[in-house]
Coordinates of C-alpha atoms in Angstrom, one line a residue:
Chain A
M1 CA -35.5 -34.6 -17.6
S2 CA -32.9 -32.2 -16.6
S3 CA -32.9 -28.8 -18.3
L4 CA -29.2 -28.5 -17.7
D5 CA -28.3 -30.7 -20.5
T6 CA -31.5 -30.7 -22.6
N7 CA -32.3 -27.2 -23.6
L8 CA -32.7 -25.1 -26.7
A9 CA -30.2 -22.6 -25.5
H10 CA -27.4 -24.3 -27.3
E11 CA -28.7 -23.2 -30.7
A12 CA -26.1 -21.6 -32.8
L13 CA -25.5 -18.1 -31.5
P14 CA -25.7 -15.1 -33.9
E15 CA -22.6 -13.2 -34.8
R16 CA -21.3 -11.0 -32.1
Q17 CA -22.9 -7.7 -32.7
S18 CA -22.5 -4.7 -30.4
P19 CA -25.2 -2.1 -30.2
F20 CA -22.6 0.5 -31.3
L21 CA -21.7 -1.2 -34.5
L22 CA -25.4 -1.7 -35.3
F23 CA -25.9 2.0 -34.7
L24 CA -23.0 2.9 -37.1
R25 CA -24.4 0.7 -39.8
R26 CA -27.8 2.3 -39.6
L27 CA -26.2 5.8 -39.5
S28 CA -24.3 5.2 -42.7
G29 CA -27.6 4.3 -44.4
N30 CA -29.2 7.6 -43.4
R31 CA -29.0 10.2 -46.2
A32 CA -29.5 13.3 -44.0
F33 CA -26.8 12.2 -41.7
V34 CA -24.3 11.4 -44.5
I35 CA -24.9 14.8 -46.3
G36 CA -24.9 16.8 -43.2
G37 CA -21.9 15.0 -41.8
S38 CA -20.0 15.6 -45.1
L39 CA -20.8 19.3 -45.1
F40 CA -19.7 19.6 -41.5
L41 CA -16.6 17.5 -42.1
I42 CA -15.5 19.7 -45.0
V43 CA -15.8 22.9 -42.9
L44 CA -14.0 21.1 -40.0
V45 CA -11.1 20.0 -42.1
L46 CA -10.8 23.5 -43.6
A47 CA -10.7 25.0 -40.1
V48 CA -8.2 22.5 -38.6
F49 CA -5.8 22.9 -41.5
A50 CA -6.4 26.6 -42.0
D51 CA -2.7 27.4 -42.0
Q52 CA -2.0 25.0 -44.8
I53 CA -5.1 25.6 -46.9
A54 CA -5.6 29.4 -46.7
P55 CA -3.8 31.2 -49.6
F56 CA -3.1 34.3 -47.5
K57 CA -2.5 35.2 -43.8
P58 CA -5.9 36.1 -42.4
G59 CA -4.6 39.5 -41.0
A60 CA -2.4 40.4 -44.0
N61 CA -3.4 43.9 -45.2
N62 CA -2.9 44.9 -48.8
F63 CA -4.0 48.4 -49.4
R64 CA -3.6 48.2 -53.1
A65 CA -6.2 45.5 -53.2
R66 CA -9.0 47.0 -51.1
L67 CA -12.6 45.8 -51.6
E68 CA -11.6 43.8 -54.7
A69 CA -14.3 41.7 -56.3
P70 CA -13.7 37.9 -56.4
S71 CA -11.0 37.0 -58.8
A72 CA -8.5 34.2 -59.5
V73 CA -6.2 35.5 -56.8
H74 CA -8.8 36.4 -54.2
R75 CA -11.5 33.9 -54.9
F76 CA -13.9 35.4 -52.4
G77 CA -12.7 39.0 -52.9
T78 CA -11.1 41.3 -50.3
D79 CA -12.3 43.6 -47.5
H80 CA -11.6 47.3 -46.9
F81 CA -8.1 46.5 -45.6
G82 CA -7.4 44.4 -48.6
R83 CA -7.5 41.2 -46.6
D84 CA -8.4 38.0 -48.4
I85 CA -11.9 37.0 -47.5
L86 CA -11.4 33.3 -48.3
S87 CA -8.4 33.1 -46.0
R88 CA -10.2 35.0 -43.3
A89 CA -13.3 32.8 -43.6
I90 CA -11.2 29.7 -43.3
H91 CA -9.4 31.0 -40.3
G92 CA -12.7 32.4 -39.0
G93 CA -14.2 28.9 -39.1
R94 CA -11.5 27.8 -36.7
L95 CA -12.6 30.2 -34.0
S96 CA -16.3 29.8 -34.7
L97 CA -16.1 26.0 -34.5
F98 CA -13.9 26.3 -31.4
I99 CA -16.6 28.4 -29.8
G100 CA -19.3 26.1 -31.0
L101 CA -17.5 23.1 -29.6
S102 CA -16.8 24.7 -26.3
V103 CA -20.4 25.7 -25.9
V104 CA -21.4 22.1 -26.7
L105 CA -19.0 20.8 -24.0
F106 CA -20.2 23.4 -21.5
T107 CA -23.9 22.6 -22.0
G108 CA -23.2 18.9 -22.4
V109 CA -21.4 18.7 -19.0
F110 CA -23.6 21.0 -17.0
G111 CA -26.8 20.1 -18.7
T112 CA -26.1 16.4 -18.0
L113 CA -25.1 16.9 -14.4
I114 CA -28.1 19.1 -13.6
G115 CA -30.5 17.0 -15.6
A116 CA -29.3 13.7 -14.2
A117 CA -29.3 15.1 -10.6
S118 CA -32.8 16.3 -10.8
G119 CA -34.1 13.3 -12.6
Y120 CA -32.5 10.8 -10.3
F121 CA -32.4 12.5 -6.9
R122 CA -36.0 13.5 -6.8
R123 CA -35.4 15.8 -3.8
L124 CA -33.2 18.1 -5.9
D125 CA -35.7 18.2 -8.8
N126 CA -37.9 21.0 -7.7
I127 CA -35.0 23.3 -6.7
L128 CA -32.9 22.7 -9.8
M129 CA -35.7 22.8 -12.3
R130 CA -37.2 26.0 -10.9
I131 CA -33.7 27.6 -11.4
M132 CA -33.6 26.3 -14.9
D133 CA -37.2 27.6 -15.5
A134 CA -36.1 31.0 -14.3
L135 CA -33.2 31.0 -16.8
M136 CA -35.4 29.7 -19.6
A137 CA -37.8 32.6 -19.0
F138 CA -35.3 34.9 -20.8
P139 CA -35.0 34.4 -24.5
A140 CA -31.7 32.6 -24.9
I141 CA -30.1 35.1 -27.2
L142 CA -31.1 38.0 -24.9
L143 CA -29.5 36.2 -22.0
A144 CA -26.4 35.6 -24.0
I145 CA -26.2 39.3 -25.0
T146 CA -26.7 40.3 -21.4
V147 CA -24.0 38.0 -20.1
A148 CA -21.5 38.9 -22.8
A149 CA -22.2 42.6 -22.5
T150 CA -21.8 42.5 -18.7
L151 CA -18.6 40.4 -18.6
G152 CA -17.0 42.1 -21.6
A153 CA -16.3 41.0 -25.1
S154 CA -13.9 38.0 -25.2
V155 CA -13.9 34.5 -26.5
Q156 CA -14.3 33.0 -23.0
N157 CA -17.2 35.3 -22.2
V158 CA -19.0 34.4 -25.4
I159 CA -18.6 30.7 -24.6
L160 CA -19.8 31.3 -21.1
A161 CA -22.8 33.4 -22.2
L162 CA -23.9 30.9 -24.8
G163 CA -23.2 28.0 -22.4
I164 CA -25.4 29.5 -19.8
A165 CA -28.1 30.3 -22.3
T166 CA -28.3 26.7 -23.7
T167 CA -27.9 24.7 -20.5
P168 CA -31.4 24.9 -19.1
H169 CA -33.0 23.3 -22.1
T170 CA -30.3 20.6 -22.2
A171 CA -30.9 19.9 -18.6
R172 CA -34.6 19.5 -19.2
I173 CA -34.0 17.0 -22.0
V174 CA -31.6 14.9 -19.9
R175 CA -33.9 15.0 -17.0
A176 CA -36.8 13.8 -19.1
S177 CA -34.9 10.8 -20.5
V178 CA -33.5 9.9 -17.0
L179 CA -37.0 9.9 -15.7
V180 CA -37.9 7.3 -18.3
V181 CA -34.9 5.1 -17.9
R182 CA -34.8 5.1 -14.1
E183 CA -38.1 3.2 -14.0
M184 CA -36.8 0.3 -16.2
E185 CA -36.3 -3.1 -14.7
F186 CA -32.6 -3.3 -15.3
V187 CA -32.2 -0.3 -13.0
E188 CA -34.1 -2.2 -10.3
A189 CA -32.0 -5.2 -11.0
A190 CA -28.9 -3.2 -10.4
R191 CA -30.3 -1.9 -7.1
A192 CA -31.1 -5.4 -6.0
L193 CA -27.5 -6.3 -6.7
G194 CA -26.4 -3.5 -4.3
A195 CA -25.0 -1.1 -6.9
S196 CA -24.2 2.4 -5.7
H197 CA -26.1 5.4 -6.9
M198 CA -23.2 6.6 -9.0
R199 CA -22.9 3.2 -10.7
I200 CA -26.7 3.1 -11.4
L201 CA -26.8 6.7 -12.6
F202 CA -23.8 6.5 -15.0
R203 CA -23.6 2.8 -16.1
H204 CA -27.3 2.1 -16.3
I205 CA -29.3 5.2 -16.6
L206 CA -27.2 7.8 -18.4
A207 CA -25.8 5.1 -20.8
N208 CA -29.3 4.5 -21.9
A209 CA -30.5 8.1 -21.8
M210 CA -27.9 9.7 -24.1
A211 CA -29.8 9.6 -27.5
P212 CA -31.8 12.8 -27.0
L213 CA -28.8 14.5 -25.5
I214 CA -26.6 13.8 -28.5
V215 CA -29.3 15.1 -30.9
R216 CA -29.7 18.2 -28.8
L217 CA -26.0 18.8 -28.8
T218 CA -25.8 18.9 -32.6
Y219 CA -28.5 21.6 -32.6
V220 CA -26.7 23.5 -29.8
F221 CA -23.5 23.4 -32.0
A222 CA -25.4 24.9 -34.9
S223 CA -27.2 27.5 -32.9
A224 CA -24.0 28.4 -31.0
I225 CA -22.3 29.2 -34.3
L226 CA -25.3 31.2 -35.4
A227 CA -25.5 33.0 -32.1
E228 CA -21.8 33.8 -32.0
A229 CA -22.2 35.4 -35.4
L230 CA -25.0 37.5 -34.1
L231 CA -23.1 38.5 -31.0
S232 CA -20.1 39.5 -33.2
Y233 CA -22.4 41.4 -35.5
I234 CA -23.8 43.6 -32.8
G235 CA -20.3 44.0 -31.3
V236 CA -20.3 41.8 -28.2
G237 CA -18.5 38.9 -29.8
P238 CA -14.7 38.2 -29.7
P239 CA -13.0 41.6 -30.3
P240 CA -11.1 42.3 -33.6
P241 CA -8.7 41.4 -35.1
A242 CA -9.9 37.9 -34.3
A243 CA -11.7 36.5 -37.3
T244 CA -15.0 34.7 -36.8
F245 CA -17.8 34.3 -39.3
G246 CA -19.9 37.0 -37.5
G247 CA -16.9 39.3 -37.2
I248 CA -16.2 39.2 -40.9
I249 CA -19.8 40.0 -41.7
A250 CA -19.8 42.8 -39.3
N251 CA -16.7 44.3 -41.0
G252 CA -18.4 44.2 -44.3
R253 CA -21.6 45.8 -43.0
D254 CA -20.6 49.3 -44.2
F255 CA -19.8 48.2 -47.7
M256 CA -22.6 45.9 -48.3
V257 CA -23.6 47.6 -51.5
E258 CA -20.2 48.2 -53.1
A259 CA -18.7 45.0 -51.9
P260 CA -21.4 42.4 -51.2
W261 CA -18.9 39.6 -51.3
V262 CA -17.4 40.6 -47.9
T263 CA -20.7 39.6 -46.2
L264 CA -22.0 37.2 -48.7
F265 CA -19.4 34.5 -48.6
P266 CA -19.0 34.2 -44.8
G267 CA -22.8 34.2 -44.6
L268 CA -22.9 31.3 -47.1
I269 CA -20.4 29.4 -45.0
I270 CA -22.5 29.9 -41.9
L271 CA -25.4 28.6 -43.9
V272 CA -23.5 25.5 -45.0
V273 CA -22.2 24.7 -41.5
V274 CA -25.6 25.2 -39.8
L275 CA -27.4 23.3 -42.5
G276 CA -24.8 20.5 -42.2
L277 CA -25.2 20.3 -38.4
N278 CA -29.0 20.3 -38.5
L279 CA -29.1 17.6 -41.1
L280 CA -26.6 15.6 -39.0
G281 CA -28.8 16.1 -36.0
D282 CA -31.9 15.1 -37.9
G283 CA -30.1 11.9 -39.1
L284 CA -29.0 11.1 -35.6
R285 CA -32.5 11.6 -34.3
D286 CA -34.0 9.3 -36.9
V287 CA -31.6 6.6 -36.2
L288 CA -31.6 6.9 -32.4
D289 CA -35.3 7.2 -32.0
P290 CA -37.0 4.9 -34.5
R291 CA -40.4 5.8 -33.1
I292 CA -40.6 9.2 -34.7
R293 CA -39.2 7.9 -38.0
V294 CA -41.7 8.7 -40.8
Chain B
M1 CA -40.8 -27.4 9.1
A2 CA -37.3 -26.2 8.6
E3 CA -36.1 -23.0 10.2
T4 CA -37.4 -19.8 8.9
L5 CA -35.1 -18.0 6.5
I6 CA -37.1 -14.8 5.9
E7 CA -40.3 -13.5 7.4
A8 CA -42.6 -10.5 6.8
R9 CA -44.4 -9.2 9.8
R10 CA -47.4 -6.9 9.5
L11 CA -46.0 -5.6 6.3
V12 CA -47.7 -2.5 5.0
K13 CA -47.0 -0.5 1.9
H14 CA -49.2 2.5 1.0
F15 CA -48.5 4.6 -2.1
E16 CA -49.5 8.2 -1.6
S17 CA -50.1 10.7 -4.3
R18 CA -48.1 13.7 -3.4
G19 CA -48.8 17.3 -4.5
L20 CA -46.2 19.5 -6.0
F21 CA -45.4 21.6 -3.0
L22 CA -47.6 20.7 -0.1
K23 CA -48.4 17.3 1.1
K24 CA -52.1 17.0 0.5
K25 CA -54.0 15.9 3.5
N26 CA -56.9 13.6 3.3
T27 CA -55.9 12.1 0.0
A28 CA -56.5 8.4 0.0
A29 CA -53.4 6.3 -0.2
V30 CA -53.3 3.2 -2.5
R31 CA -53.1 0.4 0.0
A32 CA -51.1 -2.0 -2.1
V33 CA -50.0 -4.2 0.7
D34 CA -52.1 -3.9 3.8
G35 CA -50.7 -6.1 6.6
V36 CA -49.0 -9.2 5.3
D37 CA -47.5 -11.9 7.5
L38 CA -45.5 -14.5 5.7
A39 CA -42.7 -16.7 7.0
I40 CA -40.6 -18.7 4.4
A41 CA -38.6 -21.6 5.5
A42 CA -35.1 -22.4 4.2
K43 CA -35.1 -24.3 0.9
E44 CA -38.9 -24.2 0.4
T45 CA -40.8 -22.6 -2.4
V46 CA -43.7 -20.4 -1.5
G47 CA -46.1 -19.5 -4.3
L48 CA -47.8 -16.2 -4.1
V49 CA -50.9 -15.9 -6.3
G50 CA -53.6 -13.4 -6.8
E51 CA -55.2 -11.2 -9.5
S52 CA -53.3 -8.3 -11.1
G53 CA -53.1 -5.4 -8.7
C54 CA -53.5 -7.4 -5.5
G55 CA -50.1 -6.4 -4.3
K56 CA -48.1 -9.6 -4.9
S57 CA -45.2 -7.9 -6.8
T58 CA -45.1 -5.2 -4.2
V59 CA -44.6 -7.9 -1.5
G60 CA -41.8 -9.4 -3.5
R61 CA -40.0 -6.1 -3.7
L62 CA -40.6 -5.3 -0.1
F63 CA -38.9 -8.6 0.8
L64 CA -35.7 -7.3 -0.8
R65 CA -36.3 -3.8 0.4
L66 CA -36.3 -2.5 -3.1
L67 CA -39.3 -0.6 -1.9
E68 CA -39.5 1.0 1.5
P69 CA -42.4 -0.4 3.5
T70 CA -44.8 2.1 5.1
S71 CA -44.6 -0.1 8.3
G72 CA -43.8 -3.6 9.4
Q73 CA -40.7 -5.7 9.5
I74 CA -38.8 -8.0 7.2
L75 CA -36.8 -10.5 9.4
H76 CA -33.9 -12.1 7.6
K77 CA -32.2 -14.7 9.8
G78 CA -33.8 -13.0 12.7
R79 CA -32.6 -9.5 11.9
D80 CA -34.9 -6.7 10.8
L81 CA -33.8 -5.5 7.4
M82 CA -35.5 -2.1 8.1
S83 CA -33.2 -1.3 11.0
L84 CA -30.0 -2.4 9.3
P85 CA -27.4 0.3 8.6
P86 CA -26.9 0.9 4.8
K87 CA -23.5 -0.9 4.7
E88 CA -24.9 -4.0 6.3
L89 CA -28.0 -3.9 4.1
E90 CA -25.8 -3.9 1.0
A91 CA -24.0 -7.0 2.3
R92 CA -27.3 -8.8 3.0
R93 CA -28.5 -8.0 -0.5
R94 CA -26.1 -10.7 -1.6
D95 CA -28.3 -13.2 0.0
L96 CA -31.5 -11.9 -1.4
Q97 CA -32.0 -11.6 -5.2
I98 CA -34.8 -11.3 -7.7
V99 CA -35.6 -12.6 -11.2
F100 CA -37.9 -10.2 -13.1
Q101 CA -40.9 -10.8 -15.4
D102 CA -39.8 -8.9 -18.5
P103 CA -36.8 -10.6 -20.1
F104 CA -36.5 -7.6 -22.4
G105 CA -36.6 -4.8 -19.8
S106 CA -34.5 -6.4 -17.1
L107 CA -31.2 -6.4 -19.0
N108 CA -29.3 -3.3 -19.8
P109 CA -29.1 -3.1 -23.6
R110 CA -25.8 -1.3 -23.6
M111 CA -23.9 -4.0 -21.7
S112 CA -22.7 -7.3 -23.0
V113 CA -24.0 -10.4 -21.4
G114 CA -20.6 -11.0 -19.7
A115 CA -20.7 -7.5 -18.3
I116 CA -24.3 -8.0 -17.0
I117 CA -23.5 -11.3 -15.3
G118 CA -20.2 -10.1 -14.1
E119 CA -21.5 -6.8 -12.6
P120 CA -22.3 -8.3 -9.2
F121 CA -18.7 -9.3 -8.9
A122 CA -17.6 -5.7 -9.7
I123 CA -20.1 -4.2 -7.3
H124 CA -19.0 -6.3 -4.4
R125 CA -15.4 -6.4 -5.5
L126 CA -15.4 -10.2 -5.5
A127 CA -13.5 -10.9 -8.6
K128 CA -12.0 -9.2 -11.6
G129 CA -10.2 -9.9 -14.9
A130 CA -9.7 -13.6 -15.7
E131 CA -11.2 -14.7 -12.4
R132 CA -14.4 -12.8 -13.2
E133 CA -14.6 -14.3 -16.7
R134 CA -14.1 -17.8 -15.3
R135 CA -17.0 -17.2 -12.8
V136 CA -19.2 -15.8 -15.6
A137 CA -18.5 -18.9 -17.7
R138 CA -19.5 -21.1 -14.8
L139 CA -22.7 -19.2 -14.3
L140 CA -23.5 -19.6 -18.0
D141 CA -22.9 -23.3 -17.7
L142 CA -25.2 -23.4 -14.8
V143 CA -28.1 -21.9 -16.6
G144 CA -27.5 -23.8 -19.8
L145 CA -26.2 -21.1 -22.0
P146 CA -23.1 -21.5 -24.2
R147 CA -20.0 -19.7 -22.9
A148 CA -19.7 -17.7 -26.1
A149 CA -22.9 -15.8 -25.0
A150 CA -20.7 -13.7 -22.7
D151 CA -19.6 -11.3 -25.5
R152 CA -23.0 -11.0 -27.2
Y153 CA -25.6 -8.4 -26.3
P154 CA -29.1 -8.9 -24.9
H155 CA -30.9 -8.0 -28.1
Q156 CA -29.4 -11.1 -29.7
F157 CA -31.2 -13.5 -27.5
S158 CA -34.7 -14.9 -27.3
G159 CA -37.0 -14.4 -24.4
G160 CA -36.1 -17.7 -22.7
Q161 CA -32.4 -17.2 -23.2
R162 CA -32.7 -13.7 -21.7
Q163 CA -34.5 -15.1 -18.7
R164 CA -31.6 -17.5 -18.3
I165 CA -29.2 -14.5 -18.3
G166 CA -31.4 -12.8 -15.7
I167 CA -31.2 -16.0 -13.6
A168 CA -27.5 -16.2 -14.0
R169 CA -27.1 -12.6 -12.8
A170 CA -29.3 -13.2 -9.8
L171 CA -27.3 -16.3 -8.9
A172 CA -23.9 -14.6 -9.2
L173 CA -23.8 -13.6 -5.6
E174 CA -24.8 -17.1 -4.4
P175 CA -28.0 -16.0 -2.8
Q176 CA -30.1 -18.1 -0.5
F177 CA -33.4 -16.5 -1.3
L178 CA -34.7 -15.7 -4.8
V179 CA -37.9 -13.8 -5.5
C180 CA -39.2 -14.9 -8.9
D181 CA -41.6 -12.1 -9.9
E182 CA -43.7 -13.6 -12.7
A183 CA -40.4 -15.1 -13.9
V184 CA -42.0 -17.2 -16.6
S185 CA -45.2 -15.3 -17.4
A186 CA -43.7 -13.5 -20.4
L187 CA -42.5 -16.7 -22.0
D188 CA -44.0 -19.2 -24.4
V189 CA -45.4 -22.3 -22.7
S190 CA -42.7 -24.6 -24.0
V191 CA -40.0 -22.2 -22.8
Q192 CA -41.8 -21.7 -19.5
A193 CA -41.4 -25.4 -18.8
Q194 CA -37.7 -25.2 -19.6
V195 CA -37.2 -22.3 -17.2
I196 CA -39.2 -23.9 -14.5
N197 CA -37.2 -27.0 -14.8
L198 CA -34.0 -24.9 -14.6
L199 CA -35.3 -23.2 -11.5
Q200 CA -36.1 -26.5 -9.8
D201 CA -32.8 -28.0 -10.8
L202 CA -31.0 -25.0 -9.4
Q203 CA -33.0 -25.2 -6.2
R204 CA -31.9 -28.8 -5.7
E205 CA -28.3 -28.1 -6.5
L206 CA -27.8 -24.8 -4.7
G207 CA -30.3 -25.2 -1.9
L208 CA -32.3 -22.1 -2.8
T209 CA -35.4 -20.7 -1.3
Y210 CA -38.0 -19.3 -3.6
L211 CA -40.8 -16.8 -3.4
F212 CA -42.6 -17.6 -6.6
I213 CA -45.0 -14.8 -7.6
S214 CA -47.4 -15.6 -10.4
H215 CA -50.9 -15.3 -11.6
N216 CA -50.5 -18.6 -13.4
L217 CA -52.1 -21.1 -11.0
S218 CA -50.9 -24.3 -12.8
V219 CA -47.3 -23.1 -12.7
V220 CA -47.6 -22.2 -9.0
R221 CA -49.1 -25.6 -8.1
H222 CA -46.4 -27.4 -9.9
I223 CA -43.4 -25.6 -8.3
S224 CA -44.6 -24.6 -4.9
D225 CA -44.4 -26.3 -1.5
R226 CA -46.8 -23.9 0.0
V227 CA -49.1 -21.3 -1.6
A228 CA -50.3 -18.0 -0.3
V229 CA -53.3 -16.4 -1.9
M230 CA -53.5 -12.6 -1.9
Y231 CA -56.5 -10.5 -2.3
L232 CA -56.4 -6.7 -2.1
G233 CA -53.2 -6.4 -0.3
R234 CA -53.7 -9.1 2.3
I235 CA -53.1 -12.8 2.4
V236 CA -56.4 -14.6 2.7
E237 CA -55.2 -18.2 2.6
L238 CA -51.9 -20.0 3.1
A239 CA -51.6 -23.7 2.9
D240 CA -49.6 -26.6 1.4
A241 CA -49.9 -26.5 -2.4
D242 CA -51.7 -29.9 -2.4
T243 CA -54.1 -29.0 0.3
L244 CA -54.9 -25.6 -1.1
F245 CA -55.5 -26.8 -4.6
K246 CA -57.5 -29.9 -3.6
A247 CA -59.5 -28.3 -0.9
P248 CA -59.6 -24.5 -0.9
A249 CA -61.1 -23.1 2.2
H250 CA -61.4 -19.4 1.7
P251 CA -64.3 -18.3 -0.5
Y252 CA -62.0 -16.3 -2.6
T253 CA -59.6 -19.2 -3.1
R254 CA -62.5 -21.4 -4.1
A255 CA -63.6 -18.9 -6.7
L256 CA -60.1 -18.4 -8.0
L257 CA -59.4 -22.1 -8.4
S258 CA -62.7 -22.8 -10.0
A259 CA -61.5 -20.4 -12.8
I260 CA -58.9 -23.0 -13.8
P261 CA -60.1 -24.6 -17.0
P262 CA -60.5 -28.4 -16.5
G263 CA -58.2 -30.7 -18.4
H264 CA -61.0 -32.2 -20.5
P265 CA -63.4 -30.1 -22.5
R266 CA -66.4 -32.2 -21.4
A267 CA -65.4 -32.5 -17.8
K268 CA -68.0 -31.2 -15.4
R269 CA -67.0 -28.4 -13.2
D270 CA -68.7 -26.0 -10.8
R271 CA -67.7 -22.5 -11.7
E272 CA -68.1 -20.1 -8.9
K273 CA -68.4 -16.8 -10.7
L274 CA -67.7 -13.8 -8.6
K275 CA -70.0 -10.8 -8.8
G276 CA -68.7 -7.3 -9.3
D277 CA -65.1 -6.2 -9.7
V278 CA -62.2 -6.0 -7.3
P279 CA -62.6 -2.9 -5.2
S280 CA -60.0 -0.2 -5.7
P281 CA -57.1 -0.4 -3.3
L282 CA -57.8 3.3 -2.8
A283 CA -61.1 2.4 -1.0
I284 CA -60.8 -0.9 0.7
P285 CA -64.2 -2.1 2.0
Q286 CA -64.9 -2.1 5.8
G287 CA -64.8 -5.4 7.6
C288 CA -63.6 -8.4 5.5
R289 CA -62.3 -7.0 2.2
F290 CA -63.8 -9.8 0.3
A291 CA -67.2 -9.5 1.9
P292 CA -68.9 -7.4 -0.9
R293 CA -68.2 -10.1 -3.4
C294 CA -68.6 -13.1 -1.1
R295 CA -71.7 -15.2 -1.5
F296 CA -71.4 -16.6 2.1
A297 CA -71.0 -13.1 3.7
V298 CA -72.9 -12.5 6.9
E299 CA -73.4 -9.3 9.0
R300 CA -70.2 -9.9 10.9
C301 CA -68.1 -10.0 7.7
R302 CA -69.1 -6.5 6.9
S303 CA -68.0 -5.0 10.1
E304 CA -65.1 -7.0 11.4
D305 CA -61.9 -7.6 9.6
P306 CA -60.9 -11.3 9.9
A307 CA -57.3 -12.1 10.8
L308 CA -55.3 -14.8 9.2
S309 CA -55.6 -17.6 11.7
I310 CA -54.6 -21.2 11.7
I311 CA -57.4 -23.8 11.2
A312 CA -57.2 -27.5 10.9
D313 CA -54.3 -29.3 9.0
G314 CA -51.9 -26.4 9.4
R315 CA -53.5 -24.0 7.0
S316 CA -54.2 -20.4 7.7
V317 CA -57.3 -18.7 6.5
A318 CA -58.6 -15.2 6.9
C319 CA -62.4 -15.9 7.1
H320 CA -64.8 -15.7 10.1
L321 CA -67.0 -18.4 8.7
V322 CA -64.2 -20.9 8.1
A323 CA -62.7 -20.1 11.5
D324 CA -65.9 -20.7 13.5
G325 CA -66.8 -23.8 11.4
S326 CA -70.0 -22.5 9.9
L327 CA -68.4 -22.8 6.4
A328 CA -67.2 -26.3 6.0
V329 CA -63.9 -26.9 4.3
P330 CA -64.6 -29.2 1.3
P331 CA -63.1 -32.7 1.4
R332 CA -59.7 -33.0 -0.2
S333 CA -61.0 -35.3 -2.8
S334 CA -62.4 -32.8 -5.2
P335 CA -60.5 -33.4 -8.4
N336 CA -58.9 -30.6 -10.2
S337 CA -56.7 -31.3 -13.1
G338 CA -55.5 -27.9 -13.9
A339 CA -51.9 -28.4 -12.8
A340 CA -49.1 -29.2 -15.2
A341 CA -47.8 -32.7 -14.7

């Protein structure tokens, strides 16, 4: 009997089904992901098309309409310069989201590089991880304040500060999943074929170690927006007249009793974005890691 | 015998537990492989059997230099793999491949089957584009999978089909030597037979040499020309498959083979039950490593480590008693029907 012609391998093959499509299908069935994603998407669309959507220019003063309560014209009211809060919040979303995204990119790139290097090249592990431990010893927000205060208040410095503050934890997460994947047999198979370190690391290990990182990055996004608001509030965020969520709230600080809408509405938007991103992250986590699904 | 293709000489692999900062002194190393000599001739199949933890998988990986040996040599066509510069080692890797045990863990779930089988061509810059696809299709034909499998993903296949994918990948570089590390152990019996037949057909067609590692004695007997029995990191007996299974010489081999259930439920058999457990490879006994469990052991066995030496009919045994004739090798007639037909 020759197995070359008589074997069961010629059974009908299932439909072509890539892991990515499978993943998308499962995501669309996850309620947390769909709700969180929609909330985030709304804010994102508002921010991207701010110029078309916002009823007023974000910096347009109107001294006859100072600290006006929400009305048909100014739906979220106005601040002490008579600027339309809705328009400022829409534009503020642009900068806040830009900062959030930049921090995600920063921590994603550096966290992955550092984490992958220490997980894969074991000689580097001790050195890199002790540096990360040292950074992690500071509370992240304190570290960010220190960096921002030292370098000066600007958009770049806020990104840098938050990036440095969030990278150690990201690196840890990447390292942990690299350590798991590197022991799998397909990695050994690639080595037996003579694959280079870079090929093994990127094609085989990182490609299978991304799930925790993706989840982590959605949380970083949320906390970066929150942290940026905090930095702006205490005055080390992007300098005025730039509008960010935190900046608008900081402006309204002195009128919180007479004109609560100045702080209230941007605060609510922050709530929505952060809630949306966290739900998104929870949904991703549930789909990516079936083991912790309840 | 045909000329030697690949040979291990005094191969040793110790795994040491390392402290965080300082290398701890006096910590016992796990002596997974503790002085293995094994020469494999071109186009033959050598079976490597032993209990779990005896070091057989480690030997397989050392042959491909997937693990760095603590000491010893691997001679491939007369050249020591250990002393080769990295560039040349990469080139030699093309001749030496491995098929893994776990058909689920050995394929990257993010790559399509075509990408998995085609990767060797990409790594060694042998073929790309349409030429690569053509070669992948030919490999799929070779292992009996439909060509359409190339754009499916590993999770869509059964265990036996995945093992075929793993074999196709290992064959892509047209190797001469294939380590099959428990290659059929994870499969159902009917699928095992298919994969074994496939391996034997491929050996005939492509002139392959196998090191077939398994704890399944029947499978090993069926596929192997010669069989090496490992115990605690050392080969204790090496002989033709027929000789070994019909007339095991080493006391450990006798006990191991008597554990094969007979073909008939009422068939009489002499079970030789071993006393005690396998000692930890952290603390290998003095003298002969099998002595504490051996019912024939004498004083000399507890003090002097026997070397693997050739006795009559070309077999090698590591046992003082067999070597000096005081323990007679049983006649070859003793029936044992454990092997698959």
